[in-house]
């Protein structure tokens, strides 16, 4: 695990964006698995600026996403489908047929996951972008999730529902389940980029970096990955030294 500690959220985002741009430069057909949440928002703004300044071309990039709430409609402002389009895809030249997001509005979630897993098999990930939950989750793989799981429907913990309630009118509105790539699929990425910012992430970052590899902290498995880069701001890294 390579760790970069940056001054603040903006410098963390700049470093993350530059890694993503370099990946696409070196392989225009890169398969990238994107994260949602608050942490990558500035990174995505920087990618949009780079695209507008002709510094990066997404025309051949294939995208996947880590997860999606279940059930949720695509047009729902809290869906990750909506998030990805609003915060990145609508502003760059990625082609629609190259965008793959689990459908939170499907009739049969098991089948949806099965079909998605087949698509991933055909498009191995070159880069996986991850945030980390304050409870150490990656994607929606909550504490206790098996490291062996590839994809599936998951129950969100009350901690995650509380964390994510800020986007909804109340915590009772947060879907109680999600479709998520499992840890085995995340770990299959050739390169993993983890970003974390702020004091709220301090404990999760400490458990990930310093703790034992243990399913209680899903992110701890990333220590086993051969090409994992962690970009932290000072606050998120404050318990590492
Ligand atoms: P956040 O979420 O970026 O909104 O903090 C991270 C996560 O839960 O993975």
Short mmCIF file of C-alpha atoms and ligand atoms in Angstrom, two decimals:
data_model
loop_
_atom_site.label_atom_id
_atom_site.label_comp_id
_atom_site.label_asym_id
_atom_site.label_seq_id
_atom_site.Cartn_x
_atom_site.Cartn_y
_atom_site.Cartn_z
CA UNK A 1 0.00 0.00 0.00
CA UNK A 2 1.51 3.32 -1.06
CA UNK A 3 0.35 6.22 1.10
CA UNK A 4 0.36 9.88 0.08
CA UNK A 5 -0.61 12.43 2.70
CA UNK A 6 -1.73 15.72 1.26
CA UNK A 7 -2.35 19.09 2.87
CA UNK A 8 -6.11 19.20 2.42
CA UNK A 9 -9.15 17.95 0.48
CA UNK A 10 -8.27 19.95 -2.63
CA UNK A 11 -4.72 18.63 -2.88
CA UNK A 12 -6.01 15.08 -2.26
CA UNK A 13 -8.45 15.57 -5.14
CA UNK A 14 -5.73 16.96 -7.44
CA UNK A 15 -3.50 13.96 -6.80
CA UNK A 16 -6.41 11.54 -7.37
CA UNK A 17 -7.44 13.25 -10.62
CA UNK A 18 -3.86 13.17 -11.91
CA UNK A 19 -3.64 9.41 -11.28
CA UNK A 20 -6.93 8.83 -13.15
CA UNK A 21 -5.80 11.02 -16.07
CA UNK A 22 -2.45 9.20 -16.27
CA UNK A 23 -4.27 5.88 -16.34
CA UNK A 24 -6.39 7.00 -19.31
CA UNK A 25 -3.35 8.48 -21.09
CA UNK A 26 -1.46 5.22 -20.79
CA UNK A 27 -4.49 3.14 -21.83
CA UNK A 28 -7.33 5.04 -23.57
CA UNK A 29 -9.60 1.97 -23.35
CA UNK A 30 -9.19 1.72 -19.58
CA UNK A 31 -11.94 0.05 -17.59
CA UNK A 32 -12.51 2.21 -14.54
CA UNK A 33 -14.73 1.43 -11.59
CA UNK A 34 -15.99 4.68 -10.08
CA UNK A 35 -17.05 5.52 -6.54
CA UNK A 36 -19.84 7.80 -5.38
CA UNK A 37 -20.19 9.78 -2.14
CA UNK A 38 -18.89 13.17 -1.10
CA UNK A 39 -15.17 12.37 -1.23
CA UNK A 40 -14.72 12.06 -5.04
CA UNK A 41 -16.79 15.15 -5.93
CA UNK A 42 -13.83 17.52 -6.35
CA UNK A 43 -11.83 14.82 -8.17
CA UNK A 44 -14.69 14.52 -10.67
CA UNK A 45 -14.82 18.34 -11.10
CA UNK A 46 -11.09 18.28 -11.90
CA UNK A 47 -11.63 15.50 -14.44
CA UNK A 48 -14.36 17.58 -16.10
CA UNK A 49 -12.01 20.59 -16.25
CA UNK A 50 -9.24 18.44 -17.69
CA UNK A 51 -11.64 17.14 -20.34
CA UNK A 52 -12.77 20.70 -21.21
CA UNK A 53 -9.11 21.71 -21.53
CA UNK A 54 -8.49 18.75 -23.84
CA UNK A 55 -6.15 17.10 -21.34
CA UNK A 56 -8.07 13.82 -21.25
CA UNK A 57 -10.32 11.88 -23.61
CA UNK A 58 -12.96 9.55 -22.18
CA UNK A 59 -14.31 8.37 -25.54
CA UNK A 60 -12.96 4.85 -25.17
CA UNK A 61 -13.16 4.53 -21.38
CA UNK A 62 -15.48 1.83 -20.04
CA UNK A 63 -17.00 2.62 -16.66
CA UNK A 64 -18.46 0.53 -13.90
CA UNK A 65 -19.62 1.62 -10.46
CA UNK A 66 -19.12 0.07 -7.10
CA UNK A 67 -22.71 -0.02 -6.02
CA UNK A 68 -26.29 1.26 -6.18
CA UNK A 69 -29.07 1.51 -3.64
CA UNK A 70 -31.86 -1.06 -3.86
CA UNK A 71 -34.59 -0.39 -4.58
CA UNK A 72 -34.21 3.01 -6.22
CA UNK A 73 -35.24 4.53 -9.53
CA UNK A 74 -32.55 5.87 -11.87
CA UNK A 75 -34.21 9.30 -11.92
CA UNK A 76 -34.21 9.49 -8.11
CA UNK A 77 -31.79 12.28 -7.11
CA UNK A 78 -30.21 9.91 -4.58
CA UNK A 79 -29.53 7.10 -7.02
CA UNK A 80 -25.92 6.57 -7.93
CA UNK A 81 -27.01 6.51 -11.57
CA UNK A 82 -28.19 10.11 -11.09
CA UNK A 83 -25.05 11.05 -9.12
CA UNK A 84 -22.64 9.75 -11.76
CA UNK A 85 -24.43 11.54 -14.59
CA UNK A 86 -24.81 14.81 -12.70
CA UNK A 87 -21.28 14.89 -11.30
CA UNK A 88 -19.27 13.43 -14.17
CA UNK A 89 -20.74 11.59 -17.13
CA UNK A 90 -22.99 14.41 -18.43
CA UNK A 91 -19.94 16.68 -18.73
CA UNK A 92 -17.39 14.43 -20.44
CA UNK A 93 -17.27 12.46 -23.69
CA UNK A 94 -17.78 8.96 -22.26
CA UNK A 95 -20.15 7.07 -24.51
CA UNK A 96 -23.46 5.86 -23.07
CA UNK A 97 -22.91 2.27 -24.14
CA UNK A 98 -19.68 2.18 -22.14
CA UNK A 99 -21.42 3.10 -18.87
CA UNK A 100 -22.32 0.17 -16.61
CA UNK A 101 -24.20 0.82 -13.38
CA UNK A 102 -26.10 -1.79 -11.40
CA UNK A 103 -29.82 -1.18 -11.90
CA UNK A 104 -31.43 -0.45 -8.54
CA UNK A 105 -34.85 -0.54 -10.20
CA UNK A 106 -34.59 -4.12 -11.46
CA UNK A 107 -37.24 -6.77 -10.82
CA UNK A 108 -34.78 -9.52 -10.03
CA UNK A 109 -31.67 -8.32 -8.14
CA UNK A 110 -30.02 -11.76 -8.24
CA UNK A 111 -30.28 -11.84 -12.03
CA UNK A 112 -29.12 -8.22 -12.27
CA UNK A 113 -26.00 -9.09 -10.26
CA UNK A 114 -25.37 -12.23 -12.32
CA UNK A 115 -25.56 -10.29 -15.60
CA UNK A 116 -23.37 -7.54 -14.21
CA UNK A 117 -20.75 -10.07 -13.09
CA UNK A 118 -20.66 -11.44 -16.66
CA UNK A 119 -19.99 -7.93 -18.01
CA UNK A 120 -17.18 -7.42 -15.50
CA UNK A 121 -15.61 -10.71 -16.54
CA UNK A 122 -15.40 -9.37 -20.09
CA UNK A 123 -14.00 -6.05 -18.86
CA UNK A 124 -11.44 -6.60 -16.11
CA UNK A 125 -10.89 -3.42 -14.11
CA UNK A 126 -7.73 -1.43 -14.80
CA UNK A 127 -8.47 1.01 -12.00
CA UNK A 128 -10.88 0.93 -9.07
CA UNK A 129 -11.58 4.21 -7.27
CA UNK A 130 -12.68 3.80 -3.66
CA UNK A 131 -13.82 5.97 -0.80
CA UNK A 132 -13.98 4.47 2.66
CA UNK A 133 -16.97 4.51 5.01
CA UNK A 134 -16.52 5.73 8.58
CA UNK A 135 -17.09 2.08 9.56
CA UNK A 136 -14.38 0.85 7.16
CA UNK A 137 -16.72 -0.26 4.40
CA UNK A 138 -15.66 -0.23 0.75
CA UNK A 139 -18.40 -0.15 -1.83
CA UNK A 140 -21.35 -1.26 0.30
CA UNK A 141 -19.36 -4.11 1.81
CA UNK A 142 -20.19 -3.52 5.42
CA UNK A 143 -18.15 -4.81 8.40
CA UNK A 144 -18.43 -8.60 8.51
CA UNK A 145 -18.77 -8.99 4.72
CA UNK A 146 -16.91 -11.96 3.31
CA UNK A 147 -13.69 -11.15 1.47
CA UNK A 148 -14.70 -13.86 -1.01
CA UNK A 149 -17.94 -12.28 -2.25
CA UNK A 150 -17.97 -11.12 -5.89
CA UNK A 151 -21.28 -9.23 -6.12
CA UNK A 152 -24.69 -9.28 -4.50
CA UNK A 153 -27.51 -7.67 -2.61
CA UNK A 154 -26.50 -6.37 0.82
CA UNK A 155 -28.21 -5.00 3.91
CA UNK A 156 -26.93 -1.59 4.94
CA UNK A 157 -25.87 -1.16 8.56
CA UNK A 158 -27.53 1.45 10.76
CA UNK A 159 -24.18 3.32 10.77
CA UNK A 160 -24.21 3.66 6.97
CA UNK A 161 -27.90 4.57 6.91
CA UNK A 162 -27.14 7.30 9.47
CA UNK A 163 -24.08 8.52 7.51
CA UNK A 164 -26.03 8.68 4.26
CA UNK A 165 -29.21 10.18 5.73
CA UNK A 166 -27.73 13.64 5.09
CA UNK A 167 -28.73 13.29 1.43
CA UNK A 168 -32.32 12.23 2.17
CA UNK A 169 -35.18 14.03 3.90
CA UNK A 170 -34.84 11.61 6.84
CA UNK A 171 -32.99 8.40 7.66
CA UNK A 172 -36.22 6.43 7.17
CA UNK A 173 -36.02 7.42 3.48
CA UNK A 174 -32.61 5.78 2.98
CA UNK A 175 -33.01 2.42 1.20
CA UNK A 176 -32.14 -0.42 3.56
CA UNK A 177 -30.40 -2.49 0.91
CA UNK A 178 -27.99 -2.05 -1.98
CA UNK A 179 -26.46 -3.94 -4.86
CA UNK A 180 -22.71 -3.94 -4.50
CA UNK A 181 -19.60 -5.36 -6.06
CA UNK A 182 -18.05 -7.66 -3.50
CA UNK A 183 -14.56 -7.39 -2.13
CA UNK A 184 -13.23 -10.14 -4.39
CA UNK A 185 -14.25 -8.12 -7.46
CA UNK A 186 -12.80 -4.90 -6.02
CA UNK A 187 -9.53 -6.72 -5.31
CA UNK A 188 -9.43 -8.00 -8.89
CA UNK A 189 -8.67 -4.45 -10.14
CA UNK A 190 -5.14 -4.03 -11.49
CA UNK A 191 -4.78 -0.80 -9.54
CA UNK A 192 -6.80 0.54 -6.63
CA UNK A 193 -6.98 4.21 -5.68
CA UNK A 194 -8.43 4.99 -2.24
CA UNK A 195 -9.25 8.54 -1.24
CA UNK A 196 -10.19 9.72 2.24
CA UNK A 197 -10.59 13.15 3.73
CA UNK A 198 -11.53 14.62 7.08
CA UNK A 199 -11.56 13.70 10.76
CA UNK A 200 -14.61 11.49 10.31
CA UNK A 201 -12.42 9.00 8.47
CA UNK A 202 -9.50 9.00 10.93
CA UNK A 203 -10.45 5.79 12.75
CA UNK A 204 -11.41 3.89 9.61
CA UNK A 205 -8.09 4.89 7.97
CA UNK A 206 -6.15 3.82 11.07
CA UNK A 207 -7.95 0.43 11.14
CA UNK A 208 -7.36 -0.03 7.41
CA UNK A 209 -3.64 0.78 7.53
CA UNK A 210 -2.56 -0.32 10.99
CA UNK A 211 -5.10 -2.94 11.99
CA UNK A 212 -5.06 -6.66 11.25
CA UNK A 213 -6.59 -7.86 8.01
CA UNK A 214 -10.02 -8.69 9.31
CA UNK A 215 -13.56 -8.74 7.95
CA UNK A 216 -14.57 -6.36 10.75
CA UNK A 217 -12.75 -3.68 8.73
CA UNK A 218 -13.46 -4.50 5.07
CA UNK A 219 -10.88 -1.95 3.84
CA UNK A 220 -8.10 -3.78 5.73
CA UNK A 221 -7.94 -6.35 2.90
CA UNK A 222 -6.50 -3.64 0.64
CA UNK A 223 -3.13 -4.16 2.36
CA UNK A 224 -2.93 -7.41 0.40
CA UNK A 225 -3.32 -5.70 -2.97
CA UNK A 226 -0.09 -5.32 -4.97
CA UNK A 227 -0.93 -1.93 -6.47
CA UNK A 228 -3.04 0.06 -4.03
CA UNK A 229 -2.51 3.79 -3.59
CA UNK A 230 -4.00 5.62 -0.67
CA UNK A 231 -4.40 9.39 -0.86
CA UNK A 232 -5.30 10.99 2.42
CA UNK A 233 -5.57 14.52 3.61
CA UNK A 234 -3.89 15.44 6.89
CA UNK A 235 -7.05 15.04 8.95
CA UNK A 236 -7.82 11.55 7.65
CA UNK A 237 -4.18 10.55 8.23
CA UNK A 238 -3.91 12.11 11.69
CA UNK A 239 -3.71 8.80 13.58
CA UNK A 240 -1.16 7.15 11.31
CA UNK A 241 1.96 8.73 12.72
P1 LIG B 1 -18.25 9.60 1.50
O1 LIG B 1 -18.57 8.04 1.46
O2 LIG B 1 -17.30 9.87 0.40
O3 LIG B 1 -19.59 10.25 1.27
O4 LIG B 1 -17.68 9.90 2.84
C1 LIG B 1 -17.53 7.13 1.37
C2 LIG B 1 -18.09 5.74 1.46
O5 LIG B 1 -19.08 5.53 2.19
O6 LIG B 1 -17.54 4.84 0.80
#
